[in-house]
mmCIF file with all atom_site columns, C-alpha atoms in Angstrom:
data_model
loop_
_atom_site.group_PDB
_atom_site.id
_atom_site.type_symbol
_atom_site.label_atom_id
_atom_site.label_alt_id
_atom_site.label_comp_id
_atom_site.label_asym_id
_atom_site.label_entity_id
_atom_site.label_seq_id
_atom_site.pdbx_PDB_ins_code
_atom_site.Cartn_x
_atom_site.Cartn_y
_atom_site.Cartn_z
_atom_site.occupancy
_atom_site.B_iso_or_equiv
_atom_site.pdbx_formal_charge
_atom_site.auth_seq_id
_atom_site.auth_comp_id
_atom_site.auth_asym_id
_atom_site.auth_atom_id
_atom_site.pdbx_PDB_model_num
ATOM 1   C CA . MET A 1 1   ? -15.220 21.744  21.714  1.00 50.00 ? 24  MET A CA 1
ATOM 2   C CA . SER A 1 2   ? -17.892 22.613  18.669  1.00 56.00 ? 25  SER A CA 1
ATOM 3   C CA . SER A 1 3   ? -19.952 20.466  15.565  1.00 62.00 ? 26  SER A CA 1
ATOM 4   C CA . ASN A 1 4   ? -17.264 21.100  13.337  1.00 69.00 ? 27  ASN A CA 1
ATOM 5   C CA . THR A 1 5   ? -14.393 20.486  15.422  1.00 70.00 ? 28  THR A CA 1
ATOM 6   C CA . SER A 1 6   ? -15.451 17.149  16.467  1.00 74.00 ? 29  SER A CA 1
ATOM 7   C CA . GLU A 1 7   ? -16.841 15.831  12.252  1.00 72.00 ? 30  GLU A CA 1
ATOM 8   C CA . VAL A 1 8   ? -13.372 16.909  11.343  1.00 68.00 ? 31  VAL A CA 1
ATOM 9   C CA . ALA A 1 9   ? -11.623 14.873  14.108  1.00 70.00 ? 32  ALA A CA 1
ATOM 10  C CA . ALA A 1 10  ? -14.356 12.182  13.856  1.00 73.00 ? 33  ALA A CA 1
ATOM 11  C CA . ALA A 1 11  ? -12.712 12.451  10.241  1.00 73.00 ? 34  ALA A CA 1
ATOM 12  C CA . GLY A 1 12  ? -9.675  11.864  11.202  1.00 74.00 ? 35  GLY A CA 1
ATOM 13  C CA . GLN A 1 13  ? -9.672  8.363   12.976  1.00 80.00 ? 36  GLN A CA 1
ATOM 14  C CA . ARG A 1 14  ? -12.351 7.297   10.321  1.00 81.00 ? 37  ARG A CA 1
ATOM 15  C CA . ARG A 1 15  ? -8.654  7.912   7.752   1.00 80.00 ? 38  ARG A CA 1
ATOM 16  C CA . THR A 1 16  ? -6.296  7.374   10.075  1.00 80.00 ? 39  THR A CA 1
ATOM 17  C CA . ARG A 1 17  ? -8.226  3.542   10.852  1.00 84.00 ? 40  ARG A CA 1
ATOM 18  C CA . ALA A 1 18  ? -8.378  2.821   7.237   1.00 84.00 ? 41  ALA A CA 1
ATOM 19  C CA . ALA A 1 19  ? -5.275  3.490   6.374   1.00 78.00 ? 42  ALA A CA 1
ATOM 20  C CA . ALA A 1 20  ? -3.730  1.220   9.226   1.00 82.00 ? 43  ALA A CA 1
ATOM 21  C CA . MET A 1 21  ? -6.661  -1.998  7.337   1.00 85.00 ? 44  MET A CA 1
ATOM 22  C CA . SER A 1 22  ? -4.079  -0.620  4.691   1.00 82.00 ? 45  SER A CA 1
ATOM 23  C CA . VAL A 1 23  ? -0.853  -2.063  5.896   1.00 79.00 ? 46  VAL A CA 1
ATOM 24  C CA . VAL A 1 24  ? -2.265  -4.672  7.253   1.00 86.00 ? 47  VAL A CA 1
ATOM 25  C CA . VAL A 1 25  ? -3.927  -6.432  4.223   1.00 87.00 ? 48  VAL A CA 1
ATOM 26  C CA . ALA A 1 26  ? -1.046  -4.872  2.317   1.00 83.00 ? 49  ALA A CA 1
ATOM 27  C CA . ILE A 1 27  ? 0.776   -7.366  4.863   1.00 89.00 ? 50  ILE A CA 1
ATOM 28  C CA . SER A 1 28  ? -0.621  -10.174 4.395   1.00 91.00 ? 51  SER A CA 1
ATOM 29  C CA . LEU A 1 29  ? -0.788  -9.998  0.391   1.00 90.00 ? 52  LEU A CA 1
ATOM 30  C CA . VAL A 1 30  ? 2.832   -9.274  0.393   1.00 91.00 ? 53  VAL A CA 1
ATOM 31  C CA . LEU A 1 31  ? 3.470   -12.472 2.657   1.00 94.00 ? 54  LEU A CA 1
ATOM 32  C CA . ILE A 1 32  ? 0.668   -15.352 0.550   1.00 94.00 ? 55  ILE A CA 1
ATOM 33  C CA . LYS A 1 33  ? 2.869   -14.128 -3.008  1.00 93.00 ? 56  LYS A CA 1
ATOM 34  C CA . VAL A 1 34  ? 6.777   -13.898 -1.847  1.00 93.00 ? 57  VAL A CA 1
ATOM 35  C CA . VAL A 1 35  ? 5.541   -17.667 -0.549  1.00 93.00 ? 58  VAL A CA 1
ATOM 36  C CA . ALA A 1 36  ? 3.287   -18.274 -3.417  1.00 93.00 ? 59  ALA A CA 1
ATOM 37  C CA . GLY A 1 37  ? 5.901   -16.769 -5.775  1.00 90.00 ? 60  GLY A CA 1
ATOM 38  C CA . SER A 1 38  ? 8.313   -18.737 -4.370  1.00 90.00 ? 61  SER A CA 1
ATOM 39  C CA . LEU A 1 39  ? 6.976   -21.749 -4.543  1.00 91.00 ? 62  LEU A CA 1
ATOM 40  C CA . THR A 1 40  ? 6.221   -21.810 -8.128  1.00 91.00 ? 63  THR A CA 1
ATOM 41  C CA . ASN A 1 41  ? 9.034   -20.507 -9.652  1.00 87.00 ? 64  ASN A CA 1
ATOM 42  C CA . SER A 1 42  ? 6.818   -17.054 -11.264 1.00 88.00 ? 65  SER A CA 1
ATOM 43  C CA . LEU A 1 43  ? 8.146   -13.909 -11.758 1.00 85.00 ? 66  LEU A CA 1
ATOM 44  C CA . SER A 1 44  ? 4.540   -12.456 -11.918 1.00 87.00 ? 67  SER A CA 1
ATOM 45  C CA . LEU A 1 45  ? 4.304   -13.365 -8.479  1.00 90.00 ? 68  LEU A CA 1
ATOM 46  C CA . MET A 1 46  ? 7.171   -12.160 -7.135  1.00 87.00 ? 69  MET A CA 1
ATOM 47  C CA . ALA A 1 47  ? 6.250   -8.240  -9.276  1.00 87.00 ? 70  ALA A CA 1
ATOM 48  C CA . SER A 1 48  ? 2.030   -8.665  -7.461  1.00 87.00 ? 71  SER A CA 1
ATOM 49  C CA . ALA A 1 49  ? 4.367   -8.768  -4.325  1.00 89.00 ? 72  ALA A CA 1
ATOM 50  C CA . VAL A 1 50  ? 6.835   -5.887  -4.269  1.00 84.00 ? 73  VAL A CA 1
ATOM 51  C CA . ASP A 1 51  ? 3.471   -3.624  -5.486  1.00 82.00 ? 74  ASP A CA 1
ATOM 52  C CA . SER A 1 52  ? 2.337   -4.897  -2.614  1.00 81.00 ? 75  SER A CA 1
ATOM 53  C CA . LEU A 1 53  ? 5.099   -4.373  -0.931  1.00 83.00 ? 76  LEU A CA 1
ATOM 54  C CA . THR A 1 54  ? 5.009   -0.729  -2.018  1.00 79.00 ? 77  THR A CA 1
ATOM 55  C CA . ASP A 1 55  ? 1.430   -0.751  -1.429  1.00 75.00 ? 78  ASP A CA 1
ATOM 56  C CA . ILE A 1 56  ? 3.025   -0.899  2.790   1.00 79.00 ? 79  ILE A CA 1
ATOM 57  C CA . PHE A 1 57  ? 5.354   1.984   2.412   1.00 78.00 ? 80  PHE A CA 1
ATOM 58  C CA . ALA A 1 58  ? 2.534   3.515   0.534   1.00 76.00 ? 81  ALA A CA 1
ATOM 59  C CA . SER A 1 59  ? 0.050   3.076   3.222   1.00 72.00 ? 82  SER A CA 1
ATOM 60  C CA . ALA A 1 60  ? 2.526   3.180   5.753   1.00 77.00 ? 83  ALA A CA 1
ATOM 61  C CA . VAL A 1 61  ? 3.202   7.092   4.750   1.00 78.00 ? 84  VAL A CA 1
ATOM 62  C CA . ASN A 1 62  ? -0.900  7.544   3.804   1.00 75.00 ? 85  ASN A CA 1
ATOM 63  C CA . PHE A 1 63  ? -1.169  6.548   7.549   1.00 74.00 ? 86  PHE A CA 1
ATOM 64  C CA . PHE A 1 64  ? 1.469   9.757   8.981   1.00 77.00 ? 87  PHE A CA 1
ATOM 65  C CA . ALA A 1 65  ? 1.047   11.702  7.100   1.00 75.00 ? 88  ALA A CA 1
ATOM 66  C CA . ILE A 1 66  ? -2.734  11.730  7.432   1.00 73.00 ? 89  ILE A CA 1
ATOM 67  C CA . ARG A 1 67  ? -2.227  11.813  10.843  1.00 72.00 ? 90  ARG A CA 1
ATOM 68  C CA . ALA A 1 68  ? -0.563  14.543  10.569  1.00 70.00 ? 91  ALA A CA 1
ATOM 69  C CA . ALA A 1 69  ? -1.987  16.641  8.006   1.00 67.00 ? 92  ALA A CA 1
ATOM 70  C CA . SER A 1 70  ? -4.754  16.210  10.258  1.00 67.00 ? 93  SER A CA 1
ATOM 71  C CA . ARG A 1 71  ? -3.396  18.113  13.443  1.00 67.00 ? 94  ARG A CA 1
ATOM 72  C CA . PRO A 1 72  ? -4.475  21.494  14.116  1.00 64.00 ? 95  PRO A CA 1
ATOM 73  C CA . ALA A 1 73  ? -2.782  24.277  12.952  1.00 64.00 ? 96  ALA A CA 1
ATOM 74  C CA . ASP A 1 74  ? 0.190   25.892  15.455  1.00 64.00 ? 97  ASP A CA 1
ATOM 75  C CA . ARG A 1 75  ? 2.742   28.552  16.398  1.00 69.00 ? 98  ARG A CA 1
ATOM 76  C CA . GLU A 1 76  ? 4.695   27.509  13.907  1.00 67.00 ? 99  GLU A CA 1
ATOM 77  C CA . HIS A 1 77  ? 2.072   26.474  10.714  1.00 58.00 ? 100 HIS A CA 1
ATOM 78  C CA . VAL A 1 78  ? 0.429   28.891  10.627  1.00 53.00 ? 101 VAL A CA 1
ATOM 79  C CA . TYR A 1 79  ? -1.536  27.113  7.563   1.00 55.00 ? 102 TYR A CA 1
ATOM 80  C CA . GLY A 1 80  ? -1.775  23.494  9.739   1.00 54.00 ? 103 GLY A CA 1
ATOM 81  C CA . HIS A 1 81  ? 0.239   21.065  8.648   1.00 55.00 ? 104 HIS A CA 1
ATOM 82  C CA . GLY A 1 82  ? -1.068  19.542  4.986   1.00 61.00 ? 105 GLY A CA 1
ATOM 83  C CA . LYS A 1 83  ? 1.603   20.082  3.344   1.00 67.00 ? 106 LYS A CA 1
ATOM 84  C CA . ALA A 1 84  ? 2.180   16.709  5.168   1.00 66.00 ? 107 ALA A CA 1
ATOM 85  C CA . GLU A 1 85  ? -0.026  14.905  2.233   1.00 68.00 ? 108 GLU A CA 1
ATOM 86  C CA . GLY A 1 86  ? 2.166   15.744  -0.608  1.00 72.00 ? 109 GLY A CA 1
ATOM 87  C CA . LEU A 1 87  ? 4.955   14.776  1.090   1.00 74.00 ? 110 LEU A CA 1
ATOM 88  C CA . ALA A 1 88  ? 3.490   11.646  1.516   1.00 75.00 ? 111 ALA A CA 1
ATOM 89  C CA . GLY A 1 89  ? 2.923   11.152  -2.245  1.00 77.00 ? 112 GLY A CA 1
ATOM 90  C CA . LEU A 1 90  ? 6.269   12.755  -3.991  1.00 82.00 ? 113 LEU A CA 1
ATOM 91  C CA . PHE A 1 91  ? 8.079   9.425   -1.510  1.00 80.00 ? 114 PHE A CA 1
ATOM 92  C CA . GLN A 1 92  ? 5.771   7.697   -3.473  1.00 78.00 ? 115 GLN A CA 1
ATOM 93  C CA . ALA A 1 93  ? 6.109   8.582   -6.721  1.00 84.00 ? 116 ALA A CA 1
ATOM 94  C CA . VAL A 1 94  ? 9.908   7.159   -6.449  1.00 86.00 ? 117 VAL A CA 1
ATOM 95  C CA . ILE A 1 95  ? 8.831   4.197   -5.067  1.00 81.00 ? 118 ILE A CA 1
ATOM 96  C CA . ILE A 1 96  ? 6.763   3.671   -7.765  1.00 82.00 ? 119 ILE A CA 1
ATOM 97  C CA . GLY A 1 97  ? 9.548   4.109   -10.128 1.00 87.00 ? 120 GLY A CA 1
ATOM 98  C CA . LEU A 1 98  ? 12.191  2.355   -7.380  1.00 87.00 ? 121 LEU A CA 1
ATOM 99  C CA . SER A 1 99  ? 9.937   -1.263  -8.168  1.00 82.00 ? 122 SER A CA 1
ATOM 100 C CA . GLY A 1 100 ? 9.859   -0.162  -11.428 1.00 85.00 ? 123 GLY A CA 1
ATOM 101 C CA . GLY A 1 101 ? 13.089  -0.490  -12.262 1.00 90.00 ? 124 GLY A CA 1
ATOM 102 C CA . TYR A 1 102 ? 13.270  -3.850  -10.270 1.00 86.00 ? 125 TYR A CA 1
ATOM 103 C CA . LEU A 1 103 ? 10.765  -4.914  -11.072 1.00 83.00 ? 126 LEU A CA 1
ATOM 104 C CA . GLY A 1 104 ? 11.658  -4.179  -15.224 1.00 89.00 ? 127 GLY A CA 1
ATOM 105 C CA . TYR A 1 105 ? 15.382  -5.922  -14.338 1.00 91.00 ? 128 TYR A CA 1
ATOM 106 C CA . LYS A 1 106 ? 14.010  -8.952  -12.426 1.00 85.00 ? 129 LYS A CA 1
ATOM 107 C CA . SER A 1 107 ? 12.603  -8.853  -16.301 1.00 87.00 ? 130 SER A CA 1
ATOM 108 C CA . VAL A 1 108 ? 15.346  -9.415  -18.781 1.00 92.00 ? 131 VAL A CA 1
ATOM 109 C CA . VAL A 1 109 ? 17.299  -10.629 -16.960 1.00 91.00 ? 132 VAL A CA 1
ATOM 110 C CA . ARG A 1 110 ? 14.079  -14.039 -16.501 1.00 88.00 ? 133 ARG A CA 1
ATOM 111 C CA . LEU A 1 111 ? 13.297  -13.238 -20.765 1.00 91.00 ? 134 LEU A CA 1
ATOM 112 C CA . PHE A 1 112 ? 17.789  -14.336 -21.849 1.00 93.00 ? 135 PHE A CA 1
ATOM 113 C CA . LYS A 1 113 ? 17.723  -16.991 -18.443 1.00 91.00 ? 136 LYS A CA 1
ATOM 114 C CA . PRO A 1 114 ? 13.798  -18.375 -18.544 1.00 88.00 ? 137 PRO A CA 1
ATOM 115 C CA . GLN A 1 115 ? 12.952  -20.411 -15.242 1.00 85.00 ? 138 GLN A CA 1
ATOM 116 C CA . PRO A 1 116 ? 9.714   -22.813 -15.690 1.00 85.00 ? 139 PRO A CA 1
ATOM 117 C CA . ILE A 1 117 ? 6.602   -22.171 -13.596 1.00 84.00 ? 140 ILE A CA 1
ATOM 118 C CA . GLU A 1 118 ? 5.543   -24.847 -11.105 1.00 86.00 ? 141 GLU A CA 1
ATOM 119 C CA . ALA A 1 119 ? 2.340   -25.031 -9.114  1.00 87.00 ? 142 ALA A CA 1
ATOM 120 C CA . GLU A 1 120 ? 0.660   -23.153 -11.373 1.00 88.00 ? 143 GLU A CA 1
ATOM 121 C CA . VAL A 1 121 ? -2.559  -24.064 -8.171  1.00 93.00 ? 144 VAL A CA 1
ATOM 122 C CA . ILE A 1 122 ? -1.052  -22.554 -6.138  1.00 93.00 ? 145 ILE A CA 1
ATOM 123 C CA . GLY A 1 123 ? -0.467  -19.249 -8.035  1.00 90.00 ? 146 GLY A CA 1
ATOM 124 C CA . ILE A 1 124 ? -3.695  -18.858 -9.190  1.00 92.00 ? 147 ILE A CA 1
ATOM 125 C CA . ALA A 1 125 ? -5.758  -19.148 -5.626  1.00 94.00 ? 148 ALA A CA 1
ATOM 126 C CA . VAL A 1 126 ? -3.455  -17.126 -4.137  1.00 93.00 ? 149 VAL A CA 1
ATOM 127 C CA . MET A 1 127 ? -4.281  -14.378 -7.038  1.00 92.00 ? 150 MET A CA 1
ATOM 128 C CA . ALA A 1 128 ? -8.389  -14.877 -6.543  1.00 95.00 ? 151 ALA A CA 1
ATOM 129 C CA . ILE A 1 129 ? -7.355  -14.542 -3.177  1.00 94.00 ? 152 ILE A CA 1
ATOM 130 C CA . SER A 1 130 ? -5.828  -10.808 -3.281  1.00 92.00 ? 153 SER A CA 1
ATOM 131 C CA . MET A 1 131 ? -8.180  -9.662  -5.921  1.00 93.00 ? 154 MET A CA 1
ATOM 132 C CA . VAL A 1 132 ? -11.716 -10.456 -3.420  1.00 95.00 ? 155 VAL A CA 1
ATOM 133 C CA . ALA A 1 133 ? -8.989  -8.766  -0.224  1.00 93.00 ? 156 ALA A CA 1
ATOM 134 C CA . SER A 1 134 ? -8.326  -5.738  -2.761  1.00 90.00 ? 157 SER A CA 1
ATOM 135 C CA . TYR A 1 135 ? -11.775 -5.627  -3.231  1.00 94.00 ? 158 TYR A CA 1
ATOM 136 C CA . LEU A 1 136 ? -12.914 -5.630  -0.244  1.00 93.00 ? 159 LEU A CA 1
ATOM 137 C CA . LEU A 1 137 ? -11.347 -3.120  0.766   1.00 91.00 ? 160 LEU A CA 1
ATOM 138 C CA . VAL A 1 138 ? -10.936 -0.511  -1.176  1.00 91.00 ? 161 VAL A CA 1
ATOM 139 C CA . ARG A 1 139 ? -14.818 -1.054  -0.711  1.00 93.00 ? 162 ARG A CA 1
ATOM 140 C CA . TYR A 1 140 ? -14.113 -0.656  2.567   1.00 90.00 ? 163 TYR A CA 1
ATOM 141 C CA . LEU A 1 141 ? -11.981 2.784   1.989   1.00 87.00 ? 164 LEU A CA 1
ATOM 142 C CA . ARG A 1 142 ? -14.463 4.338   -0.628  1.00 88.00 ? 165 ARG A CA 1
ATOM 143 C CA . ARG A 1 143 ? -17.065 4.277   2.496   1.00 86.00 ? 166 ARG A CA 1
ATOM 144 C CA . VAL A 1 144 ? -14.552 5.493   4.858   1.00 81.00 ? 167 VAL A CA 1
ATOM 145 C CA . ALA A 1 145 ? -13.471 8.615   1.957   1.00 70.00 ? 168 ALA A CA 1
#
């Protein structure tokens, strides 16, 4: 195995590990945001949970796309598997559009049927935790990239 081939394999492993870490962080954030959103009755927390849920789908798609794109060319894919990442981007765009539509609908419903926010401290704490976790994840992803 040449030095270049082993460097490409190592880079693929680092990117795969980073994509897996994104999934773990996103799942954790969705869980705490859904619980906090239910406790506080906050649409913005639930919207943030939906955003984190789309992150899970995007991260999972990226995980599999990166693994597929890292495979070497074969007889059926003479130029490699790089288009897997482009298809992953298209899928992510569809998910973001659908989640935006859902949140828009929920916002209009809430405008006509307002509900009070409860236990604001829980919501603030969860959002602070979310910001710190996201910041640390971005630092890690930048280091890997």
